[in-house]
């Protein structure tokens, strides 16, 4: 087995699931298990890394003077949807393109998972059906470490100076916290945290949340005529006024949505929690405005009711920054073309840590990893695509 794949298999054995109930940083102590191992492996390569008190691992590999410093980032934590402990990877050599049995209960095939298509003859790493694999984002971590190992062992290969950053807590949205652009020292960077190798992601959602608290008027139902204002009914009205077409289940591509993630309450008080998403800034602002308008409309129609509306922004579309400073994007496109790869730019229907890095002064598009079906038991690594990602990142940093 080649050492790059061994590296991946070594990392996924370490449980690094982040914890959204924790307020400490990193959210789970066990994230240090991988951070410490990475620092040790970097040191073995002669690269000194520093783990900050917030659990961010920064490192730097000197390169040719006068060239842009290229940053590389991946996250060490894994998602919360599935356990990340006791990952027992199964290796399928020479995949026949058909049905894959994970265990007695679960299996997968290209019929349900289009990401499996075109992998005939490939070597796949799959789960045992009870856990996730951890390819998100240990495949990214392994890509970066493999490129660094290659450069250190092949001193004749001239390359850009490389700034390295491994972060915890991406899966709970706290990866970019404590990001220190100056300490990182990159002119621009790439998160290696996607799936398909031919993708360069430069667009993600603008994101906000809205907490709607409706105070109705609770009265004995026998004497309610003309007086009761049921907060539940107003909640239903509020949600219906946002429109069917703007719901996640009815949107894809560049369509934004308002998603009601929870609705609880009784006659006198109801609470609705929303996330608001759109790639387009104008449409995003209009969506937020609609929340205000609906509040006003309902309060006018039901003067004895009251609605508290609290909204806040969560992250922004990095395209705004990439458009202003396209060096990272242009460099990647050039390298892809040189390698004969046609780049695909698909809008990310979520956030990326790179979006926040971009707004903090370091333009950071996202690249693939060769791992697929993230956050689930159906996660798998395509060894062919993983190896291609290593070649892509090597070319990106070569002088
Ligand atoms: Zn990820």
Short mmCIF file of C-alpha atoms and ligand atoms in Angstrom, two decimals:
data_model
loop_
_atom_site.label_atom_id
_atom_site.label_comp_id
_atom_site.label_asym_id
_atom_site.label_seq_id
_atom_site.Cartn_x
_atom_site.Cartn_y
_atom_site.Cartn_z
CA UNK A 1 0.00 0.00 0.00
CA UNK A 2 1.33 3.44 -0.77
CA UNK A 3 2.28 5.73 2.06
CA UNK A 4 -0.32 8.38 1.14
CA UNK A 5 -3.19 5.95 1.58
CA UNK A 6 -1.56 4.63 4.78
CA UNK A 7 -1.53 8.19 6.04
CA UNK A 8 -5.28 8.54 5.39
CA UNK A 9 -6.04 5.23 7.09
CA UNK A 10 -3.95 6.29 10.09
CA UNK A 11 -5.88 9.55 10.51
CA UNK A 12 -9.38 8.09 10.22
CA UNK A 13 -8.67 5.68 13.10
CA UNK A 14 -8.50 8.67 15.43
CA UNK A 15 -11.87 9.83 16.77
CA UNK A 16 -12.02 13.63 16.42
CA UNK A 17 -15.75 14.32 16.41
CA UNK A 18 -16.45 17.92 17.48
CA UNK A 19 -19.05 18.70 20.14
CA UNK A 20 -21.72 21.33 19.57
CA UNK A 21 -22.73 21.30 23.24
CA UNK A 22 -19.31 22.41 24.38
CA UNK A 23 -18.17 25.98 24.80
CA UNK A 24 -14.46 25.14 25.09
CA UNK A 25 -12.01 25.54 22.22
CA UNK A 26 -11.50 23.13 20.57
CA UNK A 27 -14.94 21.81 21.43
CA UNK A 28 -13.64 18.29 22.10
CA UNK A 29 -10.29 17.45 23.72
CA UNK A 30 -9.90 14.44 21.43
CA UNK A 31 -9.36 16.75 18.46
CA UNK A 32 -5.89 17.24 19.95
CA UNK A 33 -5.17 13.54 19.33
CA UNK A 34 -4.91 14.22 15.61
CA UNK A 35 -3.47 17.74 15.95
CA UNK A 36 -0.63 16.38 18.11
CA UNK A 37 0.03 13.52 15.69
CA UNK A 38 0.18 15.97 12.79
CA UNK A 39 2.62 18.19 14.62
CA UNK A 40 4.81 15.14 15.28
CA UNK A 41 4.64 14.01 11.65
CA UNK A 42 5.46 17.54 10.47
CA UNK A 43 8.45 17.59 12.78
CA UNK A 44 9.62 14.27 11.32
CA UNK A 45 9.57 16.05 7.96
CA UNK A 46 11.64 18.84 9.47
CA UNK A 47 8.71 21.28 9.61
CA UNK A 48 8.14 22.92 12.94
CA UNK A 49 4.46 23.39 13.76
CA UNK A 50 2.84 25.33 16.55
CA UNK A 51 -0.45 24.42 18.17
CA UNK A 52 -2.00 27.57 19.62
CA UNK A 53 -3.88 27.56 22.90
CA UNK A 54 -7.10 27.52 20.86
CA UNK A 55 -6.05 24.29 19.13
CA UNK A 56 -5.03 25.64 15.73
CA UNK A 57 -1.94 24.03 14.17
CA UNK A 58 0.12 26.52 12.15
CA UNK A 59 3.24 25.49 10.21
CA UNK A 60 5.38 26.89 7.42
CA UNK A 61 7.55 25.37 4.72
CA UNK A 62 10.11 27.71 3.18
CA UNK A 63 10.07 27.98 -0.59
CA UNK A 64 11.46 30.07 -3.42
CA UNK A 65 11.94 33.69 -2.47
CA UNK A 66 9.72 36.24 -4.18
CA UNK A 67 6.88 33.83 -4.92
CA UNK A 68 3.40 34.12 -3.39
CA UNK A 69 3.00 32.30 -0.10
CA UNK A 70 0.30 29.68 -0.72
CA UNK A 71 -1.81 28.60 2.23
CA UNK A 72 -3.33 25.13 2.66
CA UNK A 73 -6.03 24.31 5.18
CA UNK A 74 -8.04 21.31 6.25
CA UNK A 75 -10.06 20.51 9.36
CA UNK A 76 -9.32 17.68 11.76
CA UNK A 77 -12.80 17.23 13.24
CA UNK A 78 -15.60 15.05 11.90
CA UNK A 79 -19.35 15.56 11.61
CA UNK A 80 -21.96 14.91 14.27
CA UNK A 81 -24.51 13.01 12.17
CA UNK A 82 -22.72 9.68 12.61
CA UNK A 83 -20.24 8.29 15.15
CA UNK A 84 -16.57 8.81 14.31
CA UNK A 85 -15.25 6.30 16.83
CA UNK A 86 -14.01 2.80 15.96
CA UNK A 87 -13.96 3.49 12.24
CA UNK A 88 -13.29 0.15 10.56
CA UNK A 89 -12.45 0.95 6.99
CA UNK A 90 -12.96 -1.69 4.33
CA UNK A 91 -10.88 -1.55 1.18
CA UNK A 92 -12.43 -2.58 -2.10
CA UNK A 93 -9.85 -3.21 -4.77
CA UNK A 94 -10.76 -3.13 -8.43
CA UNK A 95 -14.36 -1.99 -7.81
CA UNK A 96 -16.74 -3.66 -10.27
CA UNK A 97 -19.16 -0.71 -10.50
CA UNK A 98 -21.97 -2.49 -8.68
CA UNK A 99 -23.53 -2.92 -5.30
CA UNK A 100 -21.30 -2.57 -2.19
CA UNK A 101 -22.28 -4.35 0.99
CA UNK A 102 -21.20 -2.34 4.03
CA UNK A 103 -22.65 -4.76 6.60
CA UNK A 104 -25.70 -7.01 6.97
CA UNK A 105 -27.99 -4.00 7.16
CA UNK A 106 -26.52 -1.39 4.84
CA UNK A 107 -25.28 -1.34 1.30
CA UNK A 108 -24.85 1.21 -1.47
CA UNK A 109 -24.85 1.30 -5.23
CA UNK A 110 -24.37 3.86 -8.04
CA UNK A 111 -28.17 3.87 -8.46
CA UNK A 112 -28.63 5.70 -5.15
CA UNK A 113 -25.25 7.43 -5.07
CA UNK A 114 -24.19 9.01 -8.33
CA UNK A 115 -20.79 9.76 -6.79
CA UNK A 116 -20.03 6.04 -7.17
CA UNK A 117 -20.45 6.24 -10.94
CA UNK A 118 -17.34 5.99 -13.06
CA UNK A 119 -15.25 4.30 -10.38
CA UNK A 120 -14.98 0.89 -12.05
CA UNK A 121 -11.48 -0.45 -11.49
CA UNK A 122 -10.80 2.11 -8.75
CA UNK A 123 -9.81 1.23 -5.19
CA UNK A 124 -12.44 2.46 -2.73
CA UNK A 125 -12.26 2.84 1.03
CA UNK A 126 -15.71 2.41 2.59
CA UNK A 127 -17.11 2.18 6.12
CA UNK A 128 -18.37 -0.87 8.00
CA UNK A 129 -21.84 0.72 7.99
CA UNK A 130 -21.88 1.83 11.66
CA UNK A 131 -19.78 4.99 11.50
CA UNK A 132 -18.76 7.68 9.08
CA UNK A 133 -15.42 7.31 7.37
CA UNK A 134 -13.91 10.66 8.26
CA UNK A 135 -12.81 11.48 4.72
CA UNK A 136 -14.34 14.87 5.51
CA UNK A 137 -11.83 16.14 6.11
CA UNK A 138 -9.06 13.67 6.88
CA UNK A 139 -8.73 13.08 3.14
CA UNK A 140 -7.87 16.80 2.90
CA UNK A 141 -5.44 16.54 5.80
CA UNK A 142 -3.79 13.51 4.15
CA UNK A 143 -3.56 15.31 0.78
CA UNK A 144 -1.72 18.23 2.39
CA UNK A 145 0.59 16.00 4.45
CA UNK A 146 1.37 13.86 1.38
CA UNK A 147 2.32 16.94 -0.66
CA UNK A 148 4.56 18.22 2.14
CA UNK A 149 6.24 14.80 2.47
CA UNK A 150 6.85 14.76 -1.27
CA UNK A 151 8.41 18.24 -1.29
CA UNK A 152 10.64 17.52 1.69
CA UNK A 153 11.88 14.27 0.13
CA UNK A 154 12.37 15.76 -3.32
CA UNK A 155 14.47 18.81 -2.54
CA UNK A 156 15.17 19.45 -6.23
CA UNK A 157 11.50 20.36 -6.75
CA UNK A 158 11.27 24.16 -6.50
CA UNK A 159 8.08 25.38 -4.89
CA UNK A 160 6.22 28.32 -3.38
CA UNK A 161 6.55 29.01 0.33
CA UNK A 162 3.66 27.12 1.97
CA UNK A 163 1.63 28.18 4.99
CA UNK A 164 -0.19 25.29 6.63
CA UNK A 165 -3.17 25.48 8.95
CA UNK A 166 -5.09 22.59 10.46
CA UNK A 167 -8.25 23.66 12.28
CA UNK A 168 -10.69 21.98 14.68
CA UNK A 169 -14.47 22.46 14.90
CA UNK A 170 -15.31 23.12 11.25
CA UNK A 171 -18.36 20.88 11.52
CA UNK A 172 -19.88 23.03 14.24
CA UNK A 173 -19.15 26.26 12.37
CA UNK A 174 -16.33 27.36 14.65
CA UNK A 175 -13.33 26.47 12.49
CA UNK A 176 -12.46 30.02 11.44
CA UNK A 177 -12.62 31.36 15.01
CA UNK A 178 -9.26 32.71 16.16
CA UNK A 179 -8.03 32.76 12.55
CA UNK A 180 -4.89 34.88 12.50
CA UNK A 181 -4.21 35.92 8.91
CA UNK A 182 -0.88 37.46 9.89
CA UNK A 183 0.33 34.38 11.71
CA UNK A 184 -0.83 32.23 8.78
CA UNK A 185 1.15 34.48 6.46
CA UNK A 186 -0.41 33.29 3.17
CA UNK A 187 -1.04 35.64 0.24
CA UNK A 188 -3.97 33.41 -0.63
CA UNK A 189 -5.00 29.89 0.31
CA UNK A 190 -7.06 26.80 -0.47
CA UNK A 191 -9.23 24.75 1.82
CA UNK A 192 -8.91 21.10 0.80
CA UNK A 193 -12.35 20.10 2.00
CA UNK A 194 -14.61 19.22 -0.92
CA UNK A 195 -15.18 16.07 -2.94
CA UNK A 196 -14.67 16.04 -6.75
CA UNK A 197 -11.07 16.77 -7.85
CA UNK A 198 -12.15 18.94 -10.79
CA UNK A 199 -14.09 21.36 -8.58
CA UNK A 200 -12.89 24.79 -7.52
CA UNK A 201 -15.51 26.25 -5.19
CA UNK A 202 -15.61 30.03 -5.12
CA UNK A 203 -19.19 30.63 -4.07
CA UNK A 204 -21.01 29.79 -0.89
CA UNK A 205 -24.17 31.05 0.77
CA UNK A 206 -24.71 34.33 2.54
CA UNK A 207 -26.12 33.12 5.82
CA UNK A 208 -28.26 34.55 8.58
CA UNK A 209 -30.61 33.24 11.23
CA UNK A 210 -33.95 34.58 12.49
CA UNK A 211 -35.56 33.81 15.83
CA UNK A 212 -39.26 34.61 15.79
CA UNK A 213 -41.08 34.72 19.14
CA UNK A 214 -44.84 35.22 18.92
CA UNK A 215 -46.77 36.35 21.98
CA UNK A 216 -50.43 35.52 21.53
CA UNK A 217 -53.37 36.02 23.87
CA UNK A 218 -54.35 32.90 25.80
CA UNK A 219 -57.93 32.81 27.12
CA UNK A 220 -60.27 30.02 28.20
CA UNK A 221 -61.46 28.56 24.88
CA UNK A 222 -65.09 28.77 26.05
CA UNK A 223 -64.82 32.53 26.29
CA UNK A 224 -62.38 33.07 23.47
CA UNK A 225 -64.57 34.71 20.87
CA UNK A 226 -63.02 37.89 19.59
CA UNK A 227 -60.26 37.80 22.20
CA UNK A 228 -58.04 34.77 21.84
CA UNK A 229 -55.06 35.14 19.54
CA UNK A 230 -53.45 31.73 19.18
CA UNK A 231 -49.68 32.07 18.87
CA UNK A 232 -49.53 28.67 17.11
CA UNK A 233 -51.88 29.88 14.36
CA UNK A 234 -49.83 33.04 13.93
CA UNK A 235 -46.69 30.90 13.68
CA UNK A 236 -48.29 28.86 10.90
CA UNK A 237 -49.34 32.10 9.19
CA UNK A 238 -45.83 33.56 9.52
CA UNK A 239 -44.27 30.46 7.99
CA UNK A 240 -46.78 30.21 5.15
CA UNK A 241 -46.23 33.87 4.24
CA UNK A 242 -42.54 33.12 3.62
CA UNK A 243 -43.66 31.02 0.66
CA UNK A 244 -43.47 27.37 -0.35
CA UNK A 245 -41.05 28.08 -3.16
CA UNK A 246 -38.39 29.39 -0.76
CA UNK A 247 -38.08 26.17 1.25
CA UNK A 248 -34.98 23.94 1.12
CA UNK A 249 -36.96 21.01 -0.26
CA UNK A 250 -37.96 23.13 -3.25
CA UNK A 251 -34.58 24.72 -4.03
CA UNK A 252 -31.18 23.82 -5.47
CA UNK A 253 -28.31 25.36 -7.44
CA UNK A 254 -28.32 29.11 -6.95
CA UNK A 255 -31.76 29.25 -5.27
CA UNK A 256 -31.81 30.55 -1.73
CA UNK A 257 -34.12 29.38 1.03
CA UNK A 258 -35.67 30.12 4.43
CA UNK A 259 -35.59 27.02 6.57
CA UNK A 260 -37.70 26.62 9.69
CA UNK A 261 -35.59 24.24 11.78
CA UNK A 262 -37.83 24.29 14.85
CA UNK A 263 -41.32 25.43 15.81
CA UNK A 264 -42.45 25.03 19.41
CA UNK A 265 -45.11 26.66 21.49
CA UNK A 266 -48.62 26.90 22.87
CA UNK A 267 -51.53 29.34 22.62
CA UNK A 268 -49.78 32.19 24.37
CA UNK A 269 -46.25 31.81 23.02
CA UNK A 270 -44.68 30.23 19.95
CA UNK A 271 -41.05 30.19 18.84
CA UNK A 272 -39.80 29.61 15.31
CA UNK A 273 -36.12 29.33 14.45
CA UNK A 274 -35.02 29.95 10.90
CA UNK A 275 -31.87 29.89 8.84
CA UNK A 276 -31.79 32.20 5.82
CA UNK A 277 -29.54 31.41 2.85
CA UNK A 278 -28.80 32.90 -0.56
CA UNK A 279 -25.72 33.22 -2.80
CA UNK A 280 -26.98 36.53 -4.14
CA UNK A 281 -26.54 39.43 -1.74
CA UNK A 282 -29.52 41.47 -2.99
CA UNK A 283 -31.87 38.50 -2.79
CA UNK A 284 -30.46 37.64 0.63
CA UNK A 285 -31.21 41.16 1.88
CA UNK A 286 -34.71 40.95 0.39
CA UNK A 287 -35.32 37.65 2.21
CA UNK A 288 -34.32 39.25 5.50
CA UNK A 289 -36.56 42.22 4.79
CA UNK A 290 -39.49 39.89 4.20
CA UNK A 291 -39.21 38.68 7.79
CA UNK A 292 -39.64 42.30 8.97
CA UNK A 293 -42.57 42.84 6.62
CA UNK A 294 -44.40 39.72 7.78
CA UNK A 295 -43.89 40.73 11.42
CA UNK A 296 -45.41 44.15 10.69
CA UNK A 297 -48.29 42.70 8.71
CA UNK A 298 -49.28 40.23 11.43
CA UNK A 299 -48.91 42.75 14.24
CA UNK A 300 -51.17 45.14 12.34
CA UNK A 301 -53.78 42.50 11.69
CA UNK A 302 -53.66 41.20 15.29
CA UNK A 303 -52.96 44.28 17.46
CA UNK A 304 -53.11 42.34 20.74
CA UNK A 305 -50.37 39.98 19.62
CA UNK A 306 -46.68 40.83 19.62
CA UNK A 307 -43.80 39.43 17.64
CA UNK A 308 -40.15 39.64 18.68
CA UNK A 309 -37.86 39.20 15.70
CA UNK A 310 -34.14 38.73 16.21
CA UNK A 311 -31.91 38.33 13.20
CA UNK A 312 -28.15 37.99 12.88
CA UNK A 313 -25.67 37.30 10.08
CA UNK A 314 -23.61 34.12 10.25
CA UNK A 315 -21.31 34.12 7.21
CA UNK A 316 -20.98 35.67 3.78
CA UNK A 317 -20.42 34.52 0.22
CA UNK A 318 -16.68 34.51 -0.44
CA UNK A 319 -17.27 35.30 -4.12
CA UNK A 320 -17.35 38.96 -3.12
CA UNK A 321 -13.69 38.70 -2.03
CA UNK A 322 -12.56 36.31 -4.80
CA UNK A 323 -13.94 38.78 -7.38
CA UNK A 324 -11.85 41.56 -5.85
CA UNK A 325 -8.72 39.42 -5.48
CA UNK A 326 -8.85 36.51 -7.96
CA UNK A 327 -5.19 35.40 -7.57
CA UNK A 328 -6.06 32.11 -5.86
CA UNK A 329 -8.75 31.31 -8.40
CA UNK A 330 -6.68 32.28 -11.44
CA UNK A 331 -3.69 30.32 -10.20
CA UNK A 332 -5.83 27.21 -9.69
CA UNK A 333 -7.48 27.55 -13.11
CA UNK A 334 -4.08 27.85 -14.75
CA UNK A 335 -2.79 24.72 -13.01
CA UNK A 336 -5.96 22.74 -13.85
CA UNK A 337 -5.67 23.70 -17.51
CA UNK A 338 -2.00 22.71 -17.57
CA UNK A 339 -3.04 19.32 -16.16
CA UNK A 340 -5.81 18.95 -18.73
CA UNK A 341 -8.61 19.27 -16.17
CA UNK A 342 -11.66 21.43 -16.96
CA UNK A 343 -12.51 23.22 -13.72
CA UNK A 344 -16.08 23.03 -12.43
CA UNK A 345 -17.44 25.86 -10.29
CA UNK A 346 -20.52 24.65 -8.46
CA UNK A 347 -22.15 26.91 -5.86
CA UNK A 348 -21.60 25.49 -2.38
CA UNK A 349 -24.98 25.19 -0.65
CA UNK A 350 -23.52 25.83 2.76
CA UNK A 351 -20.54 27.64 4.20
CA UNK A 352 -16.84 26.98 4.07
CA UNK A 353 -14.12 27.99 6.51
CA UNK A 354 -12.43 29.57 3.51
CA UNK A 355 -15.30 32.05 3.22
CA UNK A 356 -14.48 33.44 6.62
CA UNK A 357 -10.71 33.34 5.93
CA UNK A 358 -11.44 35.32 2.76
CA UNK A 359 -13.26 38.06 4.66
CA UNK A 360 -10.45 38.09 7.23
CA UNK A 361 -7.91 38.98 4.55
CA UNK A 362 -6.90 35.69 2.90
CA UNK A 363 -8.86 34.76 -0.28
CA UNK A 364 -9.49 31.03 0.05
CA UNK A 365 -11.40 28.96 -2.54
CA UNK A 366 -12.16 25.33 -1.76
CA UNK A 367 -10.77 22.25 -3.53
CA UNK A 368 -11.77 18.59 -3.59
CA UNK A 369 -10.34 15.67 -1.64
CA UNK A 370 -11.46 12.55 -3.51
CA UNK A 371 -13.83 11.58 -0.70
CA UNK A 372 -17.62 11.54 -1.12
CA UNK A 373 -21.02 11.20 0.62
CA UNK A 374 -19.83 13.10 3.65
CA UNK A 375 -21.48 13.02 7.07
CA UNK A 376 -22.89 9.55 6.53
CA UNK A 377 -22.23 5.83 6.75
CA UNK A 378 -22.04 5.90 2.95
CA UNK A 379 -18.91 8.02 2.95
CA UNK A 380 -16.15 6.61 0.76
CA UNK A 381 -12.72 7.52 -0.52
CA UNK A 382 -11.79 7.04 -4.16
CA UNK A 383 -8.07 6.28 -4.05
CA UNK A 384 -7.77 7.34 -7.69
CA UNK A 385 -9.32 10.77 -6.99
CA UNK A 386 -7.40 11.15 -3.73
CA UNK A 387 -4.15 10.53 -5.62
CA UNK A 388 -5.22 12.99 -8.30
CA UNK A 389 -5.83 15.63 -5.60
CA UNK A 390 -2.30 15.08 -4.31
CA UNK A 391 -0.99 15.68 -7.84
CA UNK A 392 -3.16 18.80 -8.21
CA UNK A 393 -1.95 20.32 -4.93
CA UNK A 394 1.66 19.46 -5.83
CA UNK A 395 1.26 21.38 -9.09
CA UNK A 396 -0.42 24.28 -7.28
CA UNK A 397 2.57 24.81 -5.02
CA UNK A 398 5.32 24.09 -7.55
CA UNK A 399 7.37 27.11 -8.63
ZN1 LIG B 1 -15.40 19.29 5.75
#
